[in-house]
Coordinates of C-alpha atoms in Angstrom, one line a residue:
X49 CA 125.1 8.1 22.5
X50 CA 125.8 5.3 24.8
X51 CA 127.5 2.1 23.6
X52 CA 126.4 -1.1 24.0
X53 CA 129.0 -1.8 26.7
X54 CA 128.2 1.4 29.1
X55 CA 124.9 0.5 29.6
X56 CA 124.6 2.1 33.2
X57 CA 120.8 2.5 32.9
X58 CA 121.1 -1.5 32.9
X59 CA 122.5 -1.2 35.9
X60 CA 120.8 1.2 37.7
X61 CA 117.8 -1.2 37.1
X62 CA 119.8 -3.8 38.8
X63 CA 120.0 -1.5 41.8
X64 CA 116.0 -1.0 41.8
X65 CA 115.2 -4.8 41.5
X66 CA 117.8 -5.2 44.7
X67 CA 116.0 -2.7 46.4
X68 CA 112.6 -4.3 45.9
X69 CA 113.5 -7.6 46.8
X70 CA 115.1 -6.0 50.1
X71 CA 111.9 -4.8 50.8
X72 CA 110.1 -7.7 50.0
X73 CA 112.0 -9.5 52.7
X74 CA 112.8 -6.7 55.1
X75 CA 108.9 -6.6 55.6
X76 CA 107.9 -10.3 55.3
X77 CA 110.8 -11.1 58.3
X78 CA 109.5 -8.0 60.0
X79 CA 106.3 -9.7 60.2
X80 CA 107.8 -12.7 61.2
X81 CA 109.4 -11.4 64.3
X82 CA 107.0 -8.4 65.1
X83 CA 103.7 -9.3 64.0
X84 CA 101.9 -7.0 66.2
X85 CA 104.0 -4.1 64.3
X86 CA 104.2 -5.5 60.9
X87 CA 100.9 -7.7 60.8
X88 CA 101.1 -8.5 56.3
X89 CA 103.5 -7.7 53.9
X90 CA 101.2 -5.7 51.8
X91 CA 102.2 -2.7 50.0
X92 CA 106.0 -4.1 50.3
X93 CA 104.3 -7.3 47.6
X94 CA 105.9 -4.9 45.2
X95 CA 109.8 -5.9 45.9
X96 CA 108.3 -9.4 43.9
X97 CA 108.6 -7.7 40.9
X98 CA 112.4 -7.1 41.7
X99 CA 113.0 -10.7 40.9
X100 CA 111.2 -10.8 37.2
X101 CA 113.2 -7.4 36.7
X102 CA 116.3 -9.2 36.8
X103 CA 115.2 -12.2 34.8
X104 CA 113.9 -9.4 31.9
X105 CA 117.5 -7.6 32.1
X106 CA 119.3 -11.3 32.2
X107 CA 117.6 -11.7 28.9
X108 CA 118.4 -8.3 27.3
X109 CA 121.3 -8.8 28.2
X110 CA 122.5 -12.6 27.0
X111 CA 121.0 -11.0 23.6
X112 CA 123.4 -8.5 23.2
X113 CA 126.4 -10.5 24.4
X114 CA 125.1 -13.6 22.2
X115 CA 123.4 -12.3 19.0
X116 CA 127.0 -11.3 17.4
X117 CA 128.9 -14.2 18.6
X118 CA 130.2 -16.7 16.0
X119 CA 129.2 -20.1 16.0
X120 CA 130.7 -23.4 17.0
X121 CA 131.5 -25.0 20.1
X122 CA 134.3 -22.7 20.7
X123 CA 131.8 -19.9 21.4
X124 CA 128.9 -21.6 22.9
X125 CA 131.6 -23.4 25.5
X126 CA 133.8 -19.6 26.2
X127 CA 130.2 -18.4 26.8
X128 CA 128.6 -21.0 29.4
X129 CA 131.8 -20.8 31.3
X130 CA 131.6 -17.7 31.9
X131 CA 128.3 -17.5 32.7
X132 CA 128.8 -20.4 35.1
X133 CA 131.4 -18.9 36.8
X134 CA 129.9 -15.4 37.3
X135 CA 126.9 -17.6 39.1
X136 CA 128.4 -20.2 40.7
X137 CA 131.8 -18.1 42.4
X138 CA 129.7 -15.7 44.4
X139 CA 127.1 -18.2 45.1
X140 CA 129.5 -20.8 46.5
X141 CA 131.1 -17.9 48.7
X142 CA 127.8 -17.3 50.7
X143 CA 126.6 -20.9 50.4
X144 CA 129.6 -21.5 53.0
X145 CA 128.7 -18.8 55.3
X146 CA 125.0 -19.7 55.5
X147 CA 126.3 -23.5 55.7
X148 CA 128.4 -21.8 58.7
X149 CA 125.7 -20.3 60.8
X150 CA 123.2 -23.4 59.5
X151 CA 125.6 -25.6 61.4
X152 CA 126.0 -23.5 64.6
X153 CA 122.7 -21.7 65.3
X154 CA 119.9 -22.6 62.6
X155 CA 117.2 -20.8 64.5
X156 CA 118.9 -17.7 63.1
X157 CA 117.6 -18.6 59.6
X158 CA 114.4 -20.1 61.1
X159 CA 115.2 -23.6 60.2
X160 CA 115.5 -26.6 62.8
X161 CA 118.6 -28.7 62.7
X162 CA 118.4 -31.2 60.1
X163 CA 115.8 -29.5 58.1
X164 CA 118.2 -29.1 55.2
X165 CA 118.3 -32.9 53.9
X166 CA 120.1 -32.2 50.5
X167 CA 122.8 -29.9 50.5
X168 CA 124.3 -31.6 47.3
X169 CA 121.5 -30.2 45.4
X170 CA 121.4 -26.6 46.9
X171 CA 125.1 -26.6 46.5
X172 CA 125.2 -27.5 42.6
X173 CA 121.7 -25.5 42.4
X174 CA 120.6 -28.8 41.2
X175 CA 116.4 -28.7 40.9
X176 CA 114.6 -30.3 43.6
X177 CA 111.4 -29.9 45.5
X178 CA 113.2 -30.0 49.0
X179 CA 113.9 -26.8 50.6
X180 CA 117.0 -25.0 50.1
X181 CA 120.0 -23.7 52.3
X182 CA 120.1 -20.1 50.4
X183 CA 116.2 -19.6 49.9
X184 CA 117.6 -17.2 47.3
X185 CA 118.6 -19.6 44.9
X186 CA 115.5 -21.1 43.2
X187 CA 116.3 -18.1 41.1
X188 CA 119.5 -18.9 40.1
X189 CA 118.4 -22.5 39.1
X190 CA 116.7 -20.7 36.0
X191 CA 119.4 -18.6 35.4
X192 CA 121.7 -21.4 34.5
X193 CA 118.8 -23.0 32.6
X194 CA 118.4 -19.9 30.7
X195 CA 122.2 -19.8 29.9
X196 CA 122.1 -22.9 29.0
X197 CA 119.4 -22.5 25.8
X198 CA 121.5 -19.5 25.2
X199 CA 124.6 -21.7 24.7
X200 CA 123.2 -24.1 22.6
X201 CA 121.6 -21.2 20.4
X202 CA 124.9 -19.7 20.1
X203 CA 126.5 -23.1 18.7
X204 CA 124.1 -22.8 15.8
X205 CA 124.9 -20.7 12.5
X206 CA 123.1 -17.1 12.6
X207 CA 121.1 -18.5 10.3
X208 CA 119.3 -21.1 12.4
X209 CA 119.1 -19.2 16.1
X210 CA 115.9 -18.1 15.3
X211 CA 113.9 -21.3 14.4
X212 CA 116.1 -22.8 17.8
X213 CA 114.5 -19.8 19.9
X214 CA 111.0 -20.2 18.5
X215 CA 111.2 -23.8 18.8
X216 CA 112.6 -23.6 22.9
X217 CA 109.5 -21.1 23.4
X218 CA 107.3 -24.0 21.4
X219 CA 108.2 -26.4 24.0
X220 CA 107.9 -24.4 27.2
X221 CA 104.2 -23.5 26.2
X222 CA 103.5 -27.0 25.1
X223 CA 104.9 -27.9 28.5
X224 CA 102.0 -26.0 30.3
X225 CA 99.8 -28.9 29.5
X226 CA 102.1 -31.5 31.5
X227 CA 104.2 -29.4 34.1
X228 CA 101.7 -27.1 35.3
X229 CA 102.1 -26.9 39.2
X230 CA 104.7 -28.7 41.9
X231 CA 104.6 -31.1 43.1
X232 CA 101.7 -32.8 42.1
X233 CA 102.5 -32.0 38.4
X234 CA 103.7 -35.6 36.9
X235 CA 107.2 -34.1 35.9
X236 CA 110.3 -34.0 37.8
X237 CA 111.9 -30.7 39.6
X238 CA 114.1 -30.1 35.9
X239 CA 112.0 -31.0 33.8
X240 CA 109.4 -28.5 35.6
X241 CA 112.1 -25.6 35.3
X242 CA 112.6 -26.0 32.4
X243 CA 108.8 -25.4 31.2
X244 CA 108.1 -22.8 33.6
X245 CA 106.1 -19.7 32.6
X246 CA 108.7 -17.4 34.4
X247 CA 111.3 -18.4 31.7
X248 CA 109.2 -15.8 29.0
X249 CA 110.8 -13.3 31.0
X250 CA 114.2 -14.0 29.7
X251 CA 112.7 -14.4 26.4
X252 CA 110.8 -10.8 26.9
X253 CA 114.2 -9.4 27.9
X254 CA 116.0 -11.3 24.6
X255 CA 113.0 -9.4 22.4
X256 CA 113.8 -6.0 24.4
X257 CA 117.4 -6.1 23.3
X258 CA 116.2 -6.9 19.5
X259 CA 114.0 -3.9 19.7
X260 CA 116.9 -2.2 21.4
X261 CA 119.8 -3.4 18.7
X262 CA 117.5 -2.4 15.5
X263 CA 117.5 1.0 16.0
X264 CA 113.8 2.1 14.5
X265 CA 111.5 3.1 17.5
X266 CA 109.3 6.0 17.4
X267 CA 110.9 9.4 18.9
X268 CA 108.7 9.3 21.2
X269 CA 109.9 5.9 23.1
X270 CA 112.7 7.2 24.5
X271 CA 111.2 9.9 26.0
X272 CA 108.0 8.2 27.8
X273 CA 108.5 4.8 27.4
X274 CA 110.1 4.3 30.6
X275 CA 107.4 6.4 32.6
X276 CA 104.9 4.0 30.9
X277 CA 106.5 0.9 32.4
X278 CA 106.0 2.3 36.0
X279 CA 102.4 3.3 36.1
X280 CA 101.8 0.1 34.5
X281 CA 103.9 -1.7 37.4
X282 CA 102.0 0.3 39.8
X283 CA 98.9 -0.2 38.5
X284 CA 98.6 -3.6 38.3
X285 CA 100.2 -3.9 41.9
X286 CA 97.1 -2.0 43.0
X287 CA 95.3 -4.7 40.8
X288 CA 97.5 -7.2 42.7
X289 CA 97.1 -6.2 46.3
X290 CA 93.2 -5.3 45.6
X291 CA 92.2 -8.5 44.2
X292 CA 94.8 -10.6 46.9
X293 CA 96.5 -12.2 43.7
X294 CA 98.2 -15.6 44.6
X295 CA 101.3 -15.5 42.6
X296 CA 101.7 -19.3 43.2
X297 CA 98.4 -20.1 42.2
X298 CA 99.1 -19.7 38.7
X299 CA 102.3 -19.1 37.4
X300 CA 101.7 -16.5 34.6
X301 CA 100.1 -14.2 37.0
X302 CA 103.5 -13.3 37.7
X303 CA 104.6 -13.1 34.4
X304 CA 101.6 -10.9 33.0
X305 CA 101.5 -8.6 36.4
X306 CA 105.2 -8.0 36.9
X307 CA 107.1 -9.4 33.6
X308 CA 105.4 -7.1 31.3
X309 CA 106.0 -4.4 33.2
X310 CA 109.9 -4.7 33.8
X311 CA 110.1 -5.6 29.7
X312 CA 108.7 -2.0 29.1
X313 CA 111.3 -0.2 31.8
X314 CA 113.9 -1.9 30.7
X315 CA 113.2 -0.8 26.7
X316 CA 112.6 2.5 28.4
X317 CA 115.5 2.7 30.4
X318 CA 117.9 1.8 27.8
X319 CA 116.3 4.0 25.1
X320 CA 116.4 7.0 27.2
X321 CA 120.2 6.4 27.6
X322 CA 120.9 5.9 24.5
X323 CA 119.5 9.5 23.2
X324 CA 120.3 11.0 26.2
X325 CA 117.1 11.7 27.5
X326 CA 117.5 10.7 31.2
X327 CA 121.1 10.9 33.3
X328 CA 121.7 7.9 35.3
X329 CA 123.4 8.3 39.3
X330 CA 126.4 6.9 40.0
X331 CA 125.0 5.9 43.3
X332 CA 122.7 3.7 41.6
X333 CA 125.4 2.0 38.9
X334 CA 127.4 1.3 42.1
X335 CA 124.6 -0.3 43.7
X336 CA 124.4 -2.3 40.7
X337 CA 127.4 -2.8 40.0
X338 CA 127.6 -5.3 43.4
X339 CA 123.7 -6.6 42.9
X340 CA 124.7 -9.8 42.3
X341 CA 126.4 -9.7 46.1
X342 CA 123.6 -8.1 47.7
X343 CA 121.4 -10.7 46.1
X344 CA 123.0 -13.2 48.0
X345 CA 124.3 -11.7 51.5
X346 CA 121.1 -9.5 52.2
X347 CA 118.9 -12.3 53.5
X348 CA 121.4 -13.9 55.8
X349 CA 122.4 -10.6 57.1
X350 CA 118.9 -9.5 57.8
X351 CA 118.1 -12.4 59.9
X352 CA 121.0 -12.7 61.8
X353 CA 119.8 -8.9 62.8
X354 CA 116.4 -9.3 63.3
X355 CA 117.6 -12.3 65.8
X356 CA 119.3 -10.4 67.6
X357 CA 117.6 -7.5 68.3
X358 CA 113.8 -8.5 67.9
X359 CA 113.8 -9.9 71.3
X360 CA 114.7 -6.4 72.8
X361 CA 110.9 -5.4 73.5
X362 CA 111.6 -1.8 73.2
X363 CA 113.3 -1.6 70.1
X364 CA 111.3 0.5 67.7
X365 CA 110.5 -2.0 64.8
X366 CA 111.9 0.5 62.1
X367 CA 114.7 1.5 63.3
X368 CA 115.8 -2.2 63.4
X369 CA 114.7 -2.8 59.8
X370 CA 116.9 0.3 58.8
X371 CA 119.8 -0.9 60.6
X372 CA 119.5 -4.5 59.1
X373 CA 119.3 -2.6 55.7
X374 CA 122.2 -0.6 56.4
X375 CA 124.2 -3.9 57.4
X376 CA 123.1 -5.9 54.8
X377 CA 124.2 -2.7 52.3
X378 CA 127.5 -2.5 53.8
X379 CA 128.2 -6.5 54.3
X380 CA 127.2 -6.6 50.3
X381 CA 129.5 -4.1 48.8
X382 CA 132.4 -5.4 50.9
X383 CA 132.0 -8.7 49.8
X384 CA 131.6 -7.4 46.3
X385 CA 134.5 -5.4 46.5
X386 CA 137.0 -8.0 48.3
X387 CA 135.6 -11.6 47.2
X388 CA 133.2 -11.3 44.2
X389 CA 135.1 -9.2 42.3
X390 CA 138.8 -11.1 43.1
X391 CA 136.6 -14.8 42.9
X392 CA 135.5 -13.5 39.6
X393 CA 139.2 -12.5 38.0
X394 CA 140.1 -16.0 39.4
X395 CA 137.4 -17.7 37.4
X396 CA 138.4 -15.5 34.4
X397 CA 141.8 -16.0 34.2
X398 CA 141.6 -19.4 32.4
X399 CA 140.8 -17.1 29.4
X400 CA 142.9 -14.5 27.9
X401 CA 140.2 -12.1 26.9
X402 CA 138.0 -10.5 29.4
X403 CA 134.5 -11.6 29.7
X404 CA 132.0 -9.8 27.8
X405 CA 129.0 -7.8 29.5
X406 CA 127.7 -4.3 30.2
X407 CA 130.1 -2.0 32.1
X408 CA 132.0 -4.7 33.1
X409 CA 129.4 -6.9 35.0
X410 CA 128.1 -9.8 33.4
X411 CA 124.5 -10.7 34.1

């Protein structure tokens, strides 16, 4: 039976949702520099759904690390550290080097000089409608947003966390009705965050690891549950592509086309671990393992390749996309490896016990 903290079907899943969002961009920067090869994104749309993978597994997870925690300021504080510090360590790491190549050629990350007019907000992932220096980090915003609730819940007694959580989900669907779409919407960049549909992902992945924690599934779950949550991915991709859904256009279509989904593979996932009904690569819990670095390095370092070898005319398209992915692999685990990992010990060490999290990587 697998324990709570050797999760590696967790992070596997982590290692999927990286891969989709490489793809996503791979593609979409393809485009960009090759259109006559790579004229839409298309079938790669699918690497969106990496994104609300991770938010559903943020949210199973912060459930599992926060349900059994005591309450008090103590707790809630020891937790939002930590949960600072595994975002904001990494984060600031590549923040310098795309300030670096920002500063001396911005065409790489096709931006003109000056177009970045508020680095004090991308560099405390601060909300704001301008854009951002790591286009990466809108996602991060709701992390810490998320973390935050979960910090606040925490402080309560046991007792009260659910009427907290039920009344946090009140407000963001009450919110629907004033912060609806930026930036015409009559909120500002925070208070829109904090209403957004995209935050009942964390609170699908928070159910998930109820579900998970209580044991009483049918026997069946474990088995097909999983297998469930992928046709239903792919089939409302299909839907997706078919019907040319706008994800901006409405923020639950992402939600309802790609959050449900990843709530039912992650259930799946973790129940077929638990009663050993599925065996889980290594290769995969390594990938995911350093996520968290390819999350962050993989855009910079596909650009800086595309730049320099899209100009070569007779450079086959593909073979460039699979070098920028193999770079972009390689640059990420040894960042992970020799500054994520030693940033994050650093951050740690004001504490005597080590953090909390599955396998050793907090979400």
């Amino acid at each position: 039976m697998a324990s709570r903290s050797t999760l590696q079907s967790i992070q596997a899943l982590r290692a999927v949702a990286i891969f989709l969002v490489l793809l996503l961009h791979l593609v979409s920067l393809a485009a960009h520099y090759r259109p006559d090869d790579v004229a839409h994104v298309g079938w790669a749309g699918i690497g969106h759904a990496g994104v609300d993978l991770f938010f559903v597994i943020s949210g199973f997870i912060m459930y599992l690390i926060g349900h059994r925690q005591s309450a008090g300021w103590s707790a809630a504080g020891r937790f939002l550290y930590r949960r600072a510090a595994r975002v904001y360590l990494p984060y600031w790491l590549w923040f310098l080097v795309a300030f670096l190549v920002y500063l001396s050629a911005p065409q790489i990350m096709l931006l003109k000089p000056g177009q970045i007019t508020d680095l004090f907000h991308s560099f405390l992932l601060i909300p704001t409608w301008t854009p951002q220096l790591l286009p990466v980090s809108w996602t991060l915003k709701y992390e810490l947003y998320f973390y935050a609730v979960c910090a606040l819940i925490l402080f309560l007694p046991g007792r009260y966390r659910l009427s907290a959580a039920s009344g946090w989900l009140l407000y963001m669907l009450t919110g629907q009705w004033v912060c609806s779409q930026p930036p015409m919407a009559p909120c500002e960049p925070a208070l829109f965050l904090t209403m957004h549909p995209i935050m009942f992902e964390f609170a699908m992945g928070a159910l998930v690891g109820f579900l998970y924690e209580q044991k009483t599934y049918p026997s069946w779950a474990s088995r097909y549950l999983f297998g469930v949550g992928v046709l239903v991915l792919l089939a409302v991709f299909v839907v997706y592509v078919f019907f040319a859904i706008d994800l901006d256009a409405n923020a639950w279509n992402r939600v309802v086309l790609f959050g449900l989904p990843a709530a039912l593979i992650v259930f799946g996932a973790t129940l077929a671990e638990r009663d050993q009904q599925a065996r889980v690569s290594p290769w995969l819990v390594a990938v995911g393992n350093a996520s968290y670095s390819y999350y962050l390095s993989h855009l910079i370092v596909i650009q800086m390749v595309f730049w320099l070898l899209a100009p070569i005319a007779w450079f086959p398209t593909l073979l460039m996309m699979g070098i920028a992915c193999a770079v972009s692999l390689l640059v990420a685990g040894f960042g992970y490896r020799y500054a994520e990992q030693p940033l994050l010990r650093f951050g740690y060490r004001a504490f005597s016990r080590q953090p909390s999290g599955v396998s050793g990587q907090p979400s």
